[in-house]
Coordinates of C-alpha atoms and ligand atoms in Angstrom, one line a residue:
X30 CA 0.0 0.0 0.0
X31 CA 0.9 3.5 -0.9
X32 CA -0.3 6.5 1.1
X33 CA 0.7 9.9 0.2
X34 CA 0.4 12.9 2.9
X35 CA -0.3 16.4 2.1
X36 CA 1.0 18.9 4.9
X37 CA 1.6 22.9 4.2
X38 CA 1.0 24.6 7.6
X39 CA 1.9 24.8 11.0
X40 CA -1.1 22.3 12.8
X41 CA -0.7 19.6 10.1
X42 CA 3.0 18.6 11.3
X43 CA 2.6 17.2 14.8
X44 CA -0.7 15.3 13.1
X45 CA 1.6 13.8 10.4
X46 CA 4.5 12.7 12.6
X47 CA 2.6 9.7 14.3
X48 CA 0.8 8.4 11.5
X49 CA 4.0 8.7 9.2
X50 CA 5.6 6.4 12.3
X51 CA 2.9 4.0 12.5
X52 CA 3.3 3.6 8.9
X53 CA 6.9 3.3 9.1
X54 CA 6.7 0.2 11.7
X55 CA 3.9 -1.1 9.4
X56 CA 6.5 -1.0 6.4
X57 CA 3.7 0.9 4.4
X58 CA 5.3 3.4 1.5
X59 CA 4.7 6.5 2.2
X60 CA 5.2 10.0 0.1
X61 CA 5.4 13.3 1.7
X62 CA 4.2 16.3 0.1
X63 CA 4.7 19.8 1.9
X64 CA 2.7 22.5 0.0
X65 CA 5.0 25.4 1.6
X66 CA 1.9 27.6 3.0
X67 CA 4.3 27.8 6.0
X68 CA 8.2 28.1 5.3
X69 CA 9.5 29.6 8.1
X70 CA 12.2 28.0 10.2
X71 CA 9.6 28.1 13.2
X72 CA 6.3 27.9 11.6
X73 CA 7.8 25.0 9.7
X74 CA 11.2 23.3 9.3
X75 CA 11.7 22.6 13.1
X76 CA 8.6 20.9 13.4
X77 CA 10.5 17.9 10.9
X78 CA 13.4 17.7 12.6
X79 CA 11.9 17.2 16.3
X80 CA 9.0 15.2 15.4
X81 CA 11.5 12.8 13.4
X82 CA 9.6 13.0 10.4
X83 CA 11.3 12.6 7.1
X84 CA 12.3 15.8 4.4
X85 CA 9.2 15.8 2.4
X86 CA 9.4 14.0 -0.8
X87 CA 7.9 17.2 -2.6
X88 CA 7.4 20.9 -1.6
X89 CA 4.8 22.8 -3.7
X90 CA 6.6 26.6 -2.5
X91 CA 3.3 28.2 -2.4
X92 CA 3.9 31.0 -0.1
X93 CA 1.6 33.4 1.4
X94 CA -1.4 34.7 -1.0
X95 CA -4.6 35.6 -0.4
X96 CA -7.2 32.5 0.5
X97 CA -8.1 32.2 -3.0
X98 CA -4.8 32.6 -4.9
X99 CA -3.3 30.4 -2.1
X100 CA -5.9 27.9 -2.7
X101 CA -5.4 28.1 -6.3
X102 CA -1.4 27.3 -6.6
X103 CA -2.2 24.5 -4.2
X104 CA -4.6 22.8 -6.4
X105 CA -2.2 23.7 -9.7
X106 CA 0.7 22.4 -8.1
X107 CA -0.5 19.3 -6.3
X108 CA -2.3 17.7 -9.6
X109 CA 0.6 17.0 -11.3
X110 CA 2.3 15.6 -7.9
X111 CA -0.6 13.5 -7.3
X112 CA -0.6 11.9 -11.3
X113 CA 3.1 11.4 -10.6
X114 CA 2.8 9.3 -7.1
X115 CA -1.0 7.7 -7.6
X116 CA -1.4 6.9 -3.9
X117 CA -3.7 3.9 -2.6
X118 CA -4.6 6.8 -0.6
X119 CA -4.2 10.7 -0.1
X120 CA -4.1 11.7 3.7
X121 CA -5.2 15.1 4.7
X122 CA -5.1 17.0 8.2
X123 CA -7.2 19.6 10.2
X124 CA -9.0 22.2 8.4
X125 CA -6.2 24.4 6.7
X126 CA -5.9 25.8 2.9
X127 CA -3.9 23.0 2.2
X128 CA -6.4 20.1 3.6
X129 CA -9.7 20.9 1.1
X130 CA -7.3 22.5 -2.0
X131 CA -5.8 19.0 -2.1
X132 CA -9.1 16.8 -1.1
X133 CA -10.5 18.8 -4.4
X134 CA -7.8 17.6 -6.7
X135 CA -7.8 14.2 -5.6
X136 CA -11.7 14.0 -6.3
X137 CA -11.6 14.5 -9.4
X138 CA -8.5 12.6 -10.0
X139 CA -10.7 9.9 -8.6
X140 CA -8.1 9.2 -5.8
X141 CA -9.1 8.4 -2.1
X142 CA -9.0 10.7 0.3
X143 CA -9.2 10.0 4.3
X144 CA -9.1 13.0 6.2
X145 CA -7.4 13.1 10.0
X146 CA -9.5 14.8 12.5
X147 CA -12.8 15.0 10.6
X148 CA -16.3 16.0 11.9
X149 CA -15.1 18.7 13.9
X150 CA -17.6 21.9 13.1
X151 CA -18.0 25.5 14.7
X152 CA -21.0 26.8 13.0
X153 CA -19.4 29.9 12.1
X154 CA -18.6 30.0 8.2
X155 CA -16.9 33.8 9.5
X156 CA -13.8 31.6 10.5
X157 CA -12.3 29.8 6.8
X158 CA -11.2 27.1 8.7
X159 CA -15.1 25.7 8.9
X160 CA -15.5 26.3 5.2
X161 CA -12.1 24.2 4.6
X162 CA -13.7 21.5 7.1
X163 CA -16.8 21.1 5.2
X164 CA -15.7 21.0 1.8
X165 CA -13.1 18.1 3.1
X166 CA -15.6 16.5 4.8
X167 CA -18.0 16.2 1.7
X168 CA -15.7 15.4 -0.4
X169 CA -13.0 12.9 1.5
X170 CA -13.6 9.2 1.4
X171 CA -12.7 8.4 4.9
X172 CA -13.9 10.3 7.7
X173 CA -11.0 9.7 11.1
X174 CA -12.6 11.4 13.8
X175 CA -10.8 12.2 17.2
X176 CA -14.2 12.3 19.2
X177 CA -17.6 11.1 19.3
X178 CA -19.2 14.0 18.7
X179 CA -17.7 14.5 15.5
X180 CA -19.2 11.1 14.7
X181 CA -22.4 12.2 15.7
X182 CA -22.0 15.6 13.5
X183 CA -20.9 13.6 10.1
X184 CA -23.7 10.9 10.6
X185 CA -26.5 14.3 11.0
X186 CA -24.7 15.7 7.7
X187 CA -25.2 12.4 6.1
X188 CA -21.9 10.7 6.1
X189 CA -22.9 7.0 5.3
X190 CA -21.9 4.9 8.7
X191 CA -19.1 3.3 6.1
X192 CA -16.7 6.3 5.8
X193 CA -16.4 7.0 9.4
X194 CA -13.9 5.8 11.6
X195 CA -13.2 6.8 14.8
X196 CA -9.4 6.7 15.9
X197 CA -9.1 9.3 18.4
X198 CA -6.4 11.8 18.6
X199 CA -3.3 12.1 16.7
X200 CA -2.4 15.5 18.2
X201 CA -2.5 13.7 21.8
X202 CA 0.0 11.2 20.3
X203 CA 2.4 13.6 19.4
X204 CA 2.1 15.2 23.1
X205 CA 2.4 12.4 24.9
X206 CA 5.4 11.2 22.5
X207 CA 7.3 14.4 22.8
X208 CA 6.8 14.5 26.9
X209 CA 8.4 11.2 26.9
X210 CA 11.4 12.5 25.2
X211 CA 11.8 15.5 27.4
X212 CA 11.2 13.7 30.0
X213 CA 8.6 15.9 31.6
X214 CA 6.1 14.5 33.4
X215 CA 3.4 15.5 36.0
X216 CA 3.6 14.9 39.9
X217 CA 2.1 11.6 41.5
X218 CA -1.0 13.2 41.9
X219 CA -1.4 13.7 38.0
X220 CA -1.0 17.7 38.7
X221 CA 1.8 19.3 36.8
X222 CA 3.9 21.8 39.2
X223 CA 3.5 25.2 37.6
X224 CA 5.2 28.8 38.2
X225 CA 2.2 30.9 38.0
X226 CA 2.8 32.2 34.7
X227 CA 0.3 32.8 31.8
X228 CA 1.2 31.5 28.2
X229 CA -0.8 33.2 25.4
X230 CA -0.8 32.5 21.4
X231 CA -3.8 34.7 19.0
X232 CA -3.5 34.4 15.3
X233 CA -7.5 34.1 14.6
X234 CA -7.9 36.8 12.2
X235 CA -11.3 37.1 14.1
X236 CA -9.0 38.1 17.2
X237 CA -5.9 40.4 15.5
X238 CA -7.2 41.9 12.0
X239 CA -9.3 44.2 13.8
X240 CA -7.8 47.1 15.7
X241 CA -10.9 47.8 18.4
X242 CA -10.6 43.6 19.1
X243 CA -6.8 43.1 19.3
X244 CA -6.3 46.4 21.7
X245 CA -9.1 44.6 23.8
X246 CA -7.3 41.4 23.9
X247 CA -4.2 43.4 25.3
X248 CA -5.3 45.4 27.3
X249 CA -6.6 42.7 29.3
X250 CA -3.3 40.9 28.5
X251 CA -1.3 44.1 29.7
X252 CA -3.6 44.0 33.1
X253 CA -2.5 40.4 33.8
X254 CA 0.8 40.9 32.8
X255 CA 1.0 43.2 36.1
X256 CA 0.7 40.2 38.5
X257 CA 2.1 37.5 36.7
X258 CA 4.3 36.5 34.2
X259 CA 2.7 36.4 30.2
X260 CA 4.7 34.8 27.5
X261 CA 2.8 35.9 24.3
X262 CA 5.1 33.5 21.3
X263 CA 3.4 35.9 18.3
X264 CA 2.6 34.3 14.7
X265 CA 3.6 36.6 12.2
X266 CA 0.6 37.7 11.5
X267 CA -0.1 39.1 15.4
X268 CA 3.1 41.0 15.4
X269 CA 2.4 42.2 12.3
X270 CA -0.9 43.6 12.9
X271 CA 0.4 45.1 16.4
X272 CA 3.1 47.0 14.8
X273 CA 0.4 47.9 12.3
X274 CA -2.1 49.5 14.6
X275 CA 0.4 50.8 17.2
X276 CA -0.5 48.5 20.1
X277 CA 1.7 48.6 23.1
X278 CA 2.4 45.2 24.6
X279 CA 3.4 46.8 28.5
X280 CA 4.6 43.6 30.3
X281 CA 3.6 41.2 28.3
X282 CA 7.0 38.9 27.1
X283 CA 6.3 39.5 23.1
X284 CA 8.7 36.4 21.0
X285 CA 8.8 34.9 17.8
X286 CA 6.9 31.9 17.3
X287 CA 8.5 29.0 19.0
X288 CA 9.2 25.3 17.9
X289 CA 6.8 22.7 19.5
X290 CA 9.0 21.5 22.0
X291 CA 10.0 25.0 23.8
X292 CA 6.2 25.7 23.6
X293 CA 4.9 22.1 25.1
X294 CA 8.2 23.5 27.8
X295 CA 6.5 26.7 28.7
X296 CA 2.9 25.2 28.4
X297 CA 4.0 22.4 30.7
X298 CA 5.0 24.6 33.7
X299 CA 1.9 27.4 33.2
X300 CA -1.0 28.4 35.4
X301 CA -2.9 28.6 32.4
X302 CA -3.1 29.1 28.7
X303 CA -4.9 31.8 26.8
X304 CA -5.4 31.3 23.2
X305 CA -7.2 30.8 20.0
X306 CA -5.6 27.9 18.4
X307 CA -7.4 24.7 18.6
X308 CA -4.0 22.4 19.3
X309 CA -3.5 24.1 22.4
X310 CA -7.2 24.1 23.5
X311 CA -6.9 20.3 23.1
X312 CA -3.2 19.8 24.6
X313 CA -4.5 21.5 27.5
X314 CA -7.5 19.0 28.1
X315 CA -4.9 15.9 28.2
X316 CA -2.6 17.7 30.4
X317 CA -5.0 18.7 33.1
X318 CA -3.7 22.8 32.4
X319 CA -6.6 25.1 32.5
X320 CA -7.3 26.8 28.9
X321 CA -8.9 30.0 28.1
X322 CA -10.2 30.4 24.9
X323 CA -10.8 34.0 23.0
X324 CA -13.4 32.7 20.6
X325 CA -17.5 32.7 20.7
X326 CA -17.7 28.9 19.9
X327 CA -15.0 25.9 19.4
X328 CA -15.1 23.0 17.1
X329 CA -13.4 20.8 19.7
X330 CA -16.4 20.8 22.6
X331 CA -15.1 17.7 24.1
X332 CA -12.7 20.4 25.8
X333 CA -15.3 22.0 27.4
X334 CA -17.0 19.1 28.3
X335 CA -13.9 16.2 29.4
X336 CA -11.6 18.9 29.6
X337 CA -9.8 22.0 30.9
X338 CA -10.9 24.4 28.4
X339 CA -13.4 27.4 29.3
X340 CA -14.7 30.4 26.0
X341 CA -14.1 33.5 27.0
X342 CA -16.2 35.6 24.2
X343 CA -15.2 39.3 25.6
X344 CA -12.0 39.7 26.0
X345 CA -12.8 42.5 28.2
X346 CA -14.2 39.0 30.7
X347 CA -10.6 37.4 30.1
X348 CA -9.0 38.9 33.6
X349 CA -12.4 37.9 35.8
X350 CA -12.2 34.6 33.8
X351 CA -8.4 34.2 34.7
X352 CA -9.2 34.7 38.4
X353 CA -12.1 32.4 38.5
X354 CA -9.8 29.5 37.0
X355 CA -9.3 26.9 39.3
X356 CA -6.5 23.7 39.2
X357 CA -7.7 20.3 39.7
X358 CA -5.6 17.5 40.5
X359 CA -5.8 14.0 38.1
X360 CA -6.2 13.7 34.6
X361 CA -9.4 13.0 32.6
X362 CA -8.8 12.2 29.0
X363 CA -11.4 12.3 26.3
X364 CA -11.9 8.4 24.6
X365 CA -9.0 7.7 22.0
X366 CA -6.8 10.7 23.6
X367 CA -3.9 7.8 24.6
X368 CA -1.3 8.2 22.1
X369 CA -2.4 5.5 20.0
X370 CA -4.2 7.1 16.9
X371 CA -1.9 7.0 14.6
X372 CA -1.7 3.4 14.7
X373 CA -5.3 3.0 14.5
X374 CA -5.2 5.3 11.2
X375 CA -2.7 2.9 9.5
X376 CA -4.7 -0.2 10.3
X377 CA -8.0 1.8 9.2
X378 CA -6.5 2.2 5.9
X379 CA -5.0 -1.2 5.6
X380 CA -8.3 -2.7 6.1
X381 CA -9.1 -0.2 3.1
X382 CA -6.4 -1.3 0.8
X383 CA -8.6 -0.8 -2.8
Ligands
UD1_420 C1 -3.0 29.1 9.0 C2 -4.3 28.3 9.0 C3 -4.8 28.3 10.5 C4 -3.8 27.8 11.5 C5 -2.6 28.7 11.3 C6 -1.5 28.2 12.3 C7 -5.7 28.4 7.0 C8 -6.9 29.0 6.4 N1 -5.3 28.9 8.2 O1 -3.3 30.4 9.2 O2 -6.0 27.5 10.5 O3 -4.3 27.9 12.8 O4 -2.1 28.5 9.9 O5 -0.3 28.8 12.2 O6 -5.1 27.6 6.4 N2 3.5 33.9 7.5 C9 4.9 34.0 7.7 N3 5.6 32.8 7.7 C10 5.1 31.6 7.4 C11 3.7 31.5 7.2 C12 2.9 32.7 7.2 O7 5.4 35.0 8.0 O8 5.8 30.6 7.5 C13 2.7 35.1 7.5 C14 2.5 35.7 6.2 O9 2.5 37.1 6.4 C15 1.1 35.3 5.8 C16 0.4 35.2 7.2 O10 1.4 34.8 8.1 O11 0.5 36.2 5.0 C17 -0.8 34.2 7.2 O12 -0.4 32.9 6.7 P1 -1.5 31.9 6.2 O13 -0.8 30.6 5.9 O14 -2.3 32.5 5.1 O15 -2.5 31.7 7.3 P2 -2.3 31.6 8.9 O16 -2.8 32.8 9.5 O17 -0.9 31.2 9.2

């Protein structure tokens, strides 16, 4: 069997790197194709070398572009790659430009898709991610869903019972992988020992393309920042937009992006997290770390629900919301969050083989 993954930005890589190693211990062949809609060292690059997963085989060097011209190259670029290679199957991750431009192509090249982490749904078509999630969904041919609710979700869109599979999470594989090579772990109790401090990542456009909305979000950062200590590791696009409007940061510890091991470092050791990226809001539910999220809705409620994670609409609410967290000892892990998705993923598809 051949599978062939497609990868471009920074969520797809820690996704990838346990299925590519459950496919390398079941001697599957496997192809690699990074689309290049990240290319930074940070944003991209270190995630290969600590995850230990191979060069990709091809990089499409799309770059930045608007949604629809970034879309666009994608789909030029991959069709060729995918005639080339002719994969049993195509695998696809999370809910970024690269995931539904690719799942297009490989329709109508009449090639299999199975997309990793399906079924997962906001309800708000403001954010592009939920428009990339449909438009995979609909159009994949295997539906791996990290929690039951997104089983639930695909069989109310109509997903015949057939196409979906559910193999938990792969993201939870990666973070329990990648504690066990750092050798952090969490006391006897289950309760990691933290410093007090805050770590916060934003990139949502929703949350930093518009000026009255980001100087909310730090101001309530800057007032937080006056009691404890606030890490803020910035995509691009937030320090961009800051510079851009002329928002201060006070306090607030303003650095690059950071690879995934420093960040699972500083995570590790935090009071809590506040953020927008949906990663984080689900590494926070397996380690037991509470999680506030600057968003109206989430696609991953199983954190609200099993988990750590609390929405936090206003960020004018975020400091009352801070306070009110509380720590609880012991772990509680949603079904299939135990390390071994990617596994499951590679027998799905093997039980698939034409
Ligand atoms: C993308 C994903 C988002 C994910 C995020 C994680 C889509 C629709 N969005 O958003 O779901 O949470 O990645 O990081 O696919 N840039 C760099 N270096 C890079 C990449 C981007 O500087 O390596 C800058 C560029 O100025 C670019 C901007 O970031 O214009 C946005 O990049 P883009 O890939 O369009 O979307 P993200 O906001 O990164």
């Amino acid at each position: 069997m051949k599978i062939l993954h497609i990868v471009g930005a920074r969520p797809n890589f820690p996704k990838l790197a346990p299925v590519y190693r459950a496919g390398v211990a079941a001697g599957v062949a496997q192809v690699i194709v990074h689309t290049g809609q990240h290319y930074d060292e940070v944003m991209s690059d270190s995630f290969f070398e600590t995850l230990g997963i191979a060069k990709p085989d091809e990089n499409l060097a799309v770059g930045s572009a608007s949604h629809a011209v970034q879309t666009a190259r994608i789909m030029e670029r991959v069709e060729p790659v995918l005639e080339k290679h002719r994969p049993d199957w195509m695998l696809v991750y999370g809910d970024v430009n690269s995931t539904m431009a690719a799942t297009i192509v490989a329709s109508k090249l009449g090639l299999r898709t199975a997309h990793v982490e399906a079924g997962l749904r906001s309800d708000d078509r403001g954010m592009p991610e939920e428009i990339n999630r449909l438009v995979t969904d609909r159009l994949a041919d295997l539906l791996l869903t990290p929690s039951r609710d997104a089983d639930v979700r695909l069989r109310a869109e109509g997903e015949p019972e057939s196409e979906i599979v559910f193999v938990g999470n792969v993201m939870i594989d990666t973070l329990y992988f990648t504690l066990a090579r750092l050798g952090l772990a969490p006391g006897a109790d289950g309760a990691w020992a933290h410093d007090g401090s805050i770590v916060v990542t934003l990139h949502r456009p929703s949350n930093v393309d518009e000026p009255a909305r980001l100087a909310a979000v730090m101001a309530a950062l800057r007032i937080i920042a006056e009691t404890r200590a606030v890490t803020f590791p910035a995509h691009p696009r937030t320090r961009a937009r800051m510079a851009e409007f002329g928002i201060e940061a006070g306090r607030v510890v303003m650095t690059d992006p950071v690879p995934y091991e420093a960040m699972l470092q500083l995570v590790t050791k935090a009071y809590a997290v506040i953020t927008d990226s949906g990663g984080l809001q689900e590494e926070t539910t397996a380690l037991g770390i509470p999680c506030l999220t600057v968003r109206p809705n989430t696609e991953r409620p199983v954190t609200i629900t099993e988990g750590t994670n609390r929405l936090v609409p206003d960020p004018a609410d975020l400091v009352n919301a801070l306070a009110a967290v509380t720590r609880v000892a012991g772990l509680r892990r949603p079904e299939g969050w135990d390390g071994q998705a990617g596994t499951r993923i590679i027998s799905a598809l093997q039980a698939r083989p034409a």
